[in-house]
Short mmCIF file of C-alpha atoms in Angstrom, two decimals:
data_model
loop_
_atom_site.label_atom_id
_atom_site.label_comp_id
_atom_site.label_asym_id
_atom_site.label_seq_id
_atom_site.Cartn_x
_atom_site.Cartn_y
_atom_site.Cartn_z
CA MET U 1 126.37 118.96 81.10
CA LEU U 2 123.73 122.22 81.32
CA ARG U 3 122.49 122.99 77.93
CA ILE U 4 120.64 125.15 76.32
CA ASN U 5 117.15 124.47 74.90
CA ARG U 6 117.42 126.80 71.98
CA ASP U 7 113.67 125.34 70.20
CA ASN U 8 112.07 126.33 74.48
CA LEU U 9 113.70 128.98 74.67
CA ARG U 10 112.36 130.37 71.11
CA ASN U 11 109.09 129.32 72.14
CA SER U 12 108.77 130.72 75.69
CA HIS U 13 109.78 133.84 74.04
CA GLU U 14 112.39 134.73 76.90
CA THR U 15 115.24 135.57 75.32
CA PRO U 16 115.74 139.35 76.27
CA TRP U 17 115.13 138.02 79.84
CA LEU U 18 117.80 135.46 79.22
CA ILE U 19 120.29 138.38 77.94
CA LEU U 20 119.19 140.55 80.57
CA ASP U 21 120.10 137.66 83.57
CA LEU U 22 123.22 136.70 81.46
CA VAL U 23 124.45 140.00 82.32
CA MET U 24 122.78 140.68 85.59
CA LEU U 25 124.77 137.30 86.44
CA GLY U 26 127.88 138.89 84.64
CA ILE U 27 127.70 141.95 87.39
CA LEU U 28 127.45 139.87 90.19
CA PHE U 29 129.89 137.70 90.04
CA LEU U 30 132.31 140.96 89.85
CA ASN U 31 130.58 142.34 92.55
CA LEU U 32 131.18 139.06 94.93
CA ALA U 33 134.84 139.05 93.43
CA TRP U 34 134.78 142.76 94.07
CA LEU U 35 133.58 141.90 97.68
CA ILE U 36 135.59 139.19 98.37
CA PHE U 37 138.96 141.13 97.28
CA ASP U 38 137.84 143.87 99.59
CA ALA U 39 137.66 142.11 102.70
CA LEU U 40 141.03 140.11 102.07
CA TYR U 41 142.49 143.84 101.75
CA ALA U 42 141.25 144.51 104.71
CA THR U 43 143.37 141.63 106.70
CA ASP U 44 147.13 142.36 107.65
CA PHE U 45 148.43 139.37 105.98
CA ILE U 46 147.21 140.27 102.58
CA TYR U 47 148.30 143.92 103.18
CA SER U 48 151.24 143.08 103.67
CA GLN U 49 151.87 141.04 100.81
CA ILE U 50 150.73 143.25 98.19
CA ASP U 51 152.62 146.17 100.07
CA ALA U 52 156.00 143.99 99.37
CA PHE U 53 155.24 143.58 95.95
CA LEU U 54 152.74 145.29 94.28
CA PRO U 55 153.17 148.83 96.39
CA ALA U 56 151.62 150.34 93.23
CA LEU U 57 148.65 148.63 94.14
CA ILE U 58 148.31 150.27 97.41
CA ASN U 59 148.80 153.29 96.11
CA ALA U 60 145.40 153.08 93.57
CA TYR U 61 143.98 151.22 95.90
CA ASP U 62 143.62 152.59 99.33
CA PRO U 63 141.16 155.57 98.32
CA ILE U 64 138.95 153.17 96.72
CA HIS U 65 138.80 150.83 99.93
CA HIS U 66 138.45 153.56 102.28
CA ASN U 67 135.15 154.22 100.01
CA PHE U 68 134.05 151.06 98.75
CA LEU U 69 130.45 151.56 100.18
CA LEU U 70 130.02 154.29 97.66
CA VAL U 71 131.11 151.37 95.05
CA ASP U 72 128.66 148.70 96.05
CA LEU U 73 125.74 151.66 96.14
CA VAL U 74 126.69 151.83 92.31
CA PHE U 75 126.06 148.20 92.26
CA ILE U 76 123.25 148.64 94.69
CA GLY U 77 121.69 151.11 92.74
CA ILE U 78 122.54 148.51 89.69
CA PHE U 79 120.40 145.50 91.10
CA LEU U 80 117.79 147.95 92.94
CA SER U 81 117.01 149.47 88.87
CA GLU U 82 116.80 145.38 87.36
CA PHE U 83 114.17 144.33 90.20
CA CYS U 84 111.51 147.79 89.94
CA PHE U 85 111.92 146.88 86.66
CA ARG U 86 110.64 143.57 87.27
CA TRP U 87 108.48 143.97 89.46
CA ILE U 88 106.76 146.38 86.81
CA VAL U 89 106.67 143.76 84.36
CA ALA U 90 105.32 141.38 86.92
CA ILE U 91 102.31 143.86 87.16
CA MET U 92 101.93 144.03 83.68
CA ARG U 93 102.04 140.30 83.15
CA LYS U 94 99.61 139.87 86.13
CA GLU U 95 101.70 136.45 87.60
CA HIS U 96 101.05 137.43 90.62
CA LEU U 97 97.19 137.59 92.58
CA ARG U 98 98.25 141.16 94.05
CA TRP U 99 100.59 143.89 92.77
CA TYR U 100 103.04 143.60 96.11
CA PHE U 101 103.47 140.43 96.58
CA PHE U 102 106.20 140.11 94.45
CA PRO U 103 108.59 141.80 96.57
CA PHE U 104 107.81 139.45 99.59
CA LEU U 105 108.33 136.16 97.23
CA HIS U 106 112.33 137.76 96.17
CA TRP U 107 112.71 138.84 99.72
CA TYR U 108 116.70 137.93 99.15
CA ASP U 109 116.83 140.20 96.41
CA LEU U 110 115.80 143.42 98.36
CA VAL U 111 117.93 142.28 101.70
CA GLY U 112 120.90 141.86 99.38
CA LEU U 113 120.99 145.03 98.55
CA ILE U 114 121.36 146.02 102.30
CA PRO U 115 125.00 146.92 102.54
CA LEU U 116 125.99 145.02 105.20
CA GLY U 117 128.65 142.14 105.50
CA ALA U 118 126.46 139.17 106.25
CA THR U 119 123.05 140.42 103.82
CA ARG U 120 125.59 140.86 101.14
CA LEU U 121 125.94 136.86 100.89
CA PHE U 122 122.28 136.62 100.08
CA ARG U 123 123.21 138.35 96.66
CA PHE U 124 124.75 134.32 96.02
CA LEU U 125 120.82 133.63 95.37
CA ARG U 126 119.88 135.24 92.90
CA ILE U 127 122.40 133.11 90.85
CA PHE U 128 119.80 130.19 92.05
CA SER U 129 116.69 132.31 90.48
CA ILE U 130 117.72 132.96 87.54
CA LEU U 131 118.44 129.18 86.97
CA HIS U 132 115.33 128.58 88.79
CA ARG U 133 113.64 130.25 86.48
CA LEU U 134 115.41 128.78 83.59
CA HIS U 135 114.22 125.49 84.56
CA LYS U 136 111.07 126.64 85.13
CA TYR U 137 110.53 127.43 81.25
CA GLN U 138 112.76 124.26 80.02
CA ILE U 139 115.50 126.33 78.80
CA ILE U 140 118.18 124.13 81.01
CA ASP U 141 117.39 121.02 82.25
CA LEU U 142 118.92 121.09 85.99
CA ASN U 143 118.17 117.66 86.67
CA ARG U 144 120.52 116.38 83.84
CA THR U 145 123.54 117.90 86.29
CA ALA U 146 125.69 115.79 88.31
CA ILE U 147 126.07 118.98 90.85
CA PHE U 148 122.09 119.45 91.16
CA ARG U 149 121.46 115.03 91.14
CA PHE U 150 124.27 115.07 93.81
CA PHE U 151 122.59 117.82 96.47
CA ALA U 152 118.79 116.32 95.41
CA PHE U 153 120.19 113.32 97.01
CA TYR U 154 121.63 114.03 99.93
CA TYR U 155 118.77 116.65 100.70
CA ASP U 156 116.66 113.69 100.31
CA VAL U 157 118.86 111.77 103.01
CA PHE U 158 118.55 114.67 105.18
CA VAL U 159 114.75 114.54 104.67
CA GLU U 160 113.91 111.57 104.63
CA GLU U 161 116.53 110.70 107.83
CA LEU U 162 114.56 113.64 109.93
CA SER U 163 111.24 112.87 109.09
CA ASP U 164 111.63 109.72 110.09
CA ARG U 165 112.70 110.12 113.57
CA ILE U 166 110.42 112.48 113.93
CA VAL U 167 107.56 110.20 112.76
CA VAL U 168 109.10 107.23 115.10
CA LYS U 169 108.96 109.43 117.95
CA VAL U 170 105.26 110.37 117.31
CA LEU U 171 104.07 106.56 116.59
CA SER U 172 106.52 106.00 120.16
CA ASP U 173 104.67 108.60 122.41
CA ALA U 174 101.53 106.90 121.07
CA GLN U 175 102.54 103.80 122.23
CA LYS U 176 103.05 105.00 124.94
CA ASP U 177 100.04 106.50 125.70
CA ILE U 178 97.72 103.59 124.64
CA ALA U 179 100.28 100.89 127.23
CA ALA U 180 99.61 103.80 130.24
CA GLY U 181 96.20 102.81 130.02
CA SER U 182 94.94 105.96 127.19
CA PRO U 183 90.77 105.44 126.83
CA LEU U 184 91.30 105.12 122.81
CA VAL U 185 88.81 102.72 122.48
CA ASP U 186 85.92 104.82 124.35
CA GLU U 187 86.37 107.43 122.37
CA ILE U 188 86.48 105.68 119.03
CA THR U 189 83.22 104.88 119.71
CA GLU U 190 82.27 107.63 121.46
CA GLN U 191 83.88 110.43 118.85
CA VAL U 192 84.05 108.12 115.77
CA LEU U 193 81.56 105.48 115.79
CA ALA U 194 78.83 107.39 117.73
CA PRO U 195 77.75 110.43 115.03
CA ARG U 196 78.19 107.54 112.59
CA ARG U 197 75.12 105.66 113.76
CA PRO U 198 72.85 106.28 111.11
CA VAL U 199 75.04 105.59 108.25
CA ILE U 200 76.31 102.50 109.61
CA THR U 201 72.67 101.80 110.78
CA GLN U 202 71.42 102.34 106.95
CA TRP U 203 74.73 100.11 106.06
CA MET U 204 73.66 97.17 107.63
CA ALA U 205 70.26 97.16 106.58
CA GLY U 206 71.48 97.17 102.99
CA VAL U 207 74.17 94.65 103.32
CA ILE U 208 71.14 92.26 105.18
CA ASN U 209 68.63 92.84 102.51
CA HIS U 210 71.15 92.29 99.84
CA LEU U 211 72.00 88.91 101.68
CA GLY U 212 68.20 88.00 101.74
CA GLN U 213 67.53 88.32 98.31
CA SER U 214 70.71 86.58 97.40
CA ILE U 215 68.98 83.36 99.89
CA SER U 216 65.81 84.05 97.33
CA SER U 217 68.18 83.96 94.05
CA ASP U 218 67.48 80.60 92.21
CA GLU U 219 71.66 81.04 91.32
CA HIS U 220 73.24 83.00 94.14
CA GLY U 221 71.26 81.33 96.90
CA GLU U 222 71.65 77.36 96.55
CA VAL U 223 74.48 77.12 98.65
CA ILE U 224 72.44 78.66 101.64
CA ARG U 225 68.94 76.67 100.81
CA GLU U 226 70.94 72.76 100.67
CA HIS U 227 72.66 73.99 104.25
CA VAL U 228 69.20 74.73 105.30
CA ARG U 229 67.89 71.73 103.94
CA LYS U 230 70.49 69.09 105.55
CA SER U 231 69.73 70.98 108.28
CA VAL U 232 66.71 70.49 109.07
CA GLY U 233 66.07 66.64 107.81
CA LYS U 234 68.57 66.39 110.15
CA ALA U 235 66.70 68.18 112.87
CA VAL U 236 63.51 66.06 111.70
CA ARG U 237 64.95 62.50 111.51
CA GLY U 238 66.37 62.83 115.05
CA ASN U 239 62.93 64.17 116.47
CA SER U 240 61.77 61.35 118.79
CA GLN U 241 57.76 61.51 117.33
CA VAL U 242 58.42 62.36 114.17
CA SER U 243 60.65 59.17 114.32
CA THR U 244 57.55 57.41 115.08
CA LEU U 245 56.15 57.62 111.53
CA ASN U 246 58.43 55.03 110.72
CA TYR U 247 56.27 52.47 112.16
CA LEU U 248 53.00 53.04 109.63
CA PRO U 249 53.54 50.91 106.67
CA ILE U 250 54.02 52.69 103.61
CA ILE U 251 53.17 55.57 103.68
CA GLY U 252 55.19 57.08 106.94
CA LYS U 253 58.56 57.61 105.42
CA THR U 254 56.15 59.37 102.33
CA ILE U 255 54.66 61.76 105.77
CA GLU U 256 58.16 62.60 106.58
CA ASN U 257 59.91 63.72 103.51
CA THR U 258 57.03 65.44 103.01
CA LEU U 259 57.05 67.36 106.92
CA GLU U 260 61.02 67.45 106.60
CA GLU U 261 60.18 69.49 102.89
CA SER U 262 57.86 72.14 104.43
CA VAL U 263 59.49 72.73 107.46
CA THR U 264 62.88 73.43 105.11
CA ASP U 265 60.79 76.45 102.86
CA ILE U 266 59.65 77.59 105.52
CA VAL U 267 62.45 78.31 107.73
CA THR U 268 64.35 79.31 104.03
CA MET U 269 60.93 82.09 103.75
CA SER U 270 61.39 82.96 107.24
CA LEU U 271 65.01 83.86 106.83
CA VAL U 272 64.43 85.25 103.34
CA ASN U 273 61.36 87.48 105.08
CA LEU U 274 63.28 88.20 108.11
CA LEU U 275 66.46 89.51 106.42
CA SER U 276 64.79 91.30 103.71
CA ASP U 277 61.82 93.07 105.82
CA ILE U 278 64.86 94.61 107.85
CA ASP U 279 65.34 98.23 108.05
CA ALA U 280 67.34 100.59 109.40
CA GLU U 281 65.14 102.04 112.14
CA ARG U 282 65.27 98.25 113.60
CA ILE U 283 68.49 97.94 113.57
CA ASP U 284 69.29 101.35 115.69
CA HIS U 285 65.92 100.09 117.87
CA PHE U 286 67.76 97.04 118.82
CA ILE U 287 71.49 98.33 119.32
CA SER U 288 70.10 101.14 121.39
CA VAL U 289 67.40 98.86 123.50
CA GLY U 290 67.74 95.48 123.06
CA MET U 291 72.20 95.70 123.63
CA HIS U 292 71.58 98.52 126.71
CA ASP U 293 72.25 96.13 129.11
CA TYR U 294 74.86 94.03 127.27
CA THR U 295 77.56 94.10 129.59
CA PRO U 296 80.65 91.76 127.68
CA THR U 297 84.27 91.02 129.12
CA ALA U 298 84.98 94.70 127.84
CA ASP U 299 88.58 94.22 129.64
CA ALA U 300 89.30 91.82 127.76
CA LEU U 301 88.59 93.14 124.46
CA ASP U 302 89.67 96.93 125.08
CA LYS U 303 92.79 94.88 125.78
CA GLU U 304 93.17 92.93 122.75
CA VAL U 305 91.59 96.43 119.98
CA LEU U 306 94.68 98.26 122.34
CA GLN U 307 96.97 95.90 121.16
CA VAL U 308 95.60 95.69 117.90
CA VAL U 309 96.64 98.99 117.32
CA ASN U 310 99.73 99.00 119.04
CA GLU U 311 101.21 96.02 116.65
CA CYS U 312 100.41 98.17 113.34
CA LEU U 313 101.74 101.11 114.93
CA GLU U 314 105.06 98.91 115.63
CA LEU U 315 104.78 97.57 112.05
CA MET U 316 104.67 101.34 110.86
CA LYS U 317 107.64 102.25 112.80
CA GLY U 318 109.62 98.95 111.48
CA HIS U 319 108.20 100.44 107.79
CA ILE U 320 109.40 104.07 108.35
CA ALA U 321 112.71 103.55 109.94
CA GLN U 322 114.11 101.77 106.99
CA GLN U 323 116.71 103.61 105.18
CA ARG U 324 115.79 103.77 101.82
CA TRP U 325 118.16 106.11 100.49
CA LYS U 326 120.51 103.06 101.61
CA SER U 327 119.16 101.01 98.90
CA GLU U 328 119.21 103.78 96.43
CA LEU U 329 122.62 104.74 96.93
CA ALA U 330 123.74 100.42 96.96
CA LYS U 331 121.86 100.81 92.86
CA LYS U 332 124.08 103.43 91.81
CA GLU U 333 127.05 102.18 92.70
CA ALA U 334 125.82 98.54 90.81
CA SER U 335 124.68 99.99 88.22
CA MET U 336 128.47 101.54 87.84
CA PRO U 337 130.22 100.61 84.29
CA MET U 338 133.71 100.33 86.01
CA THR U 339 135.20 100.58 89.18
CA GLU U 340 138.67 101.96 90.08
CA SER U 341 139.83 98.40 90.56
CA SER U 342 138.88 97.12 87.31
CA GLU U 343 140.34 100.53 85.72
CA GLU U 344 143.92 99.58 87.59
CA ASN U 345 144.10 95.57 86.42
CA GLY U 346 143.33 97.02 82.99
CA LEU U 347 146.38 99.47 83.07
CA ASN U 348 148.44 97.36 84.60
CA LYS U 349 147.65 94.37 81.58
CA ASN U 350 148.56 97.64 79.33
CA LEU U 351 151.84 98.07 80.81
#
């Protein structure tokens, strides 16, 4: 049920405007009812019925019907005066950035003033304009009305169905382009990645430097150092020349362990220095020179990348195609306190 919030009405200082809206709403209903009656009066069936049962009405209304345009001009004059008054108030309040914005934003009021059969229908929009203005100032709450919820729900259904079909069509066309051999990977490389190459190389240098610092850290680099120690130890023990040290009595094993620890420290520090000293210029030089002649099986990689893109688009299509309004409608029906069958059962029990 539509209720007026008197506190918000009082705080908004819109009471005079509410009175004006109600007066104009009454005049509008009178005008629209008169328009409908005059249109029906012009039909042969209604005219014959009135002539049969109320012949006096024919004699009284015929002059008005033949000059109905003059009657409608009276209403048009009232509506035009109210429109100009609101325009002047909007200019004084500076509601819009430019003084001439008001008629463009309320174009339906101007179109409704044209005394033609089709344009007179735009006068109905004044009702929604009044309701919107009251809702904006929280004088009334349209969200609580059943009519608003009804139209809002089916509006969302219409928009969702329309937008889903458009998006699915666009994604399907994109998949067809990819399947037809669209140079998407090359365009991504040339137009997206290449202009951002300095940023990417700088980021890679920062990641590599941070990795080198982490390895040299006593807390975070223990895992890497232990892995290097085991790898170096395995390599040292598997070396045929180092294994001959075991033939030396007493000092052979000591020399082997010392050599293993020394090589481990050298490899670890070399790795740390290598990662810590690298910068964006070296990475950029390596990419531009070192990988200039590198020609891997690009076709297989391109196909795999395009397949990944195609599968992602397919997942997006499946997600978009889900009709969420059906699940919302099912939730609403499940939350209803009583169905019609339960009501009938209750009536049967009472009988």
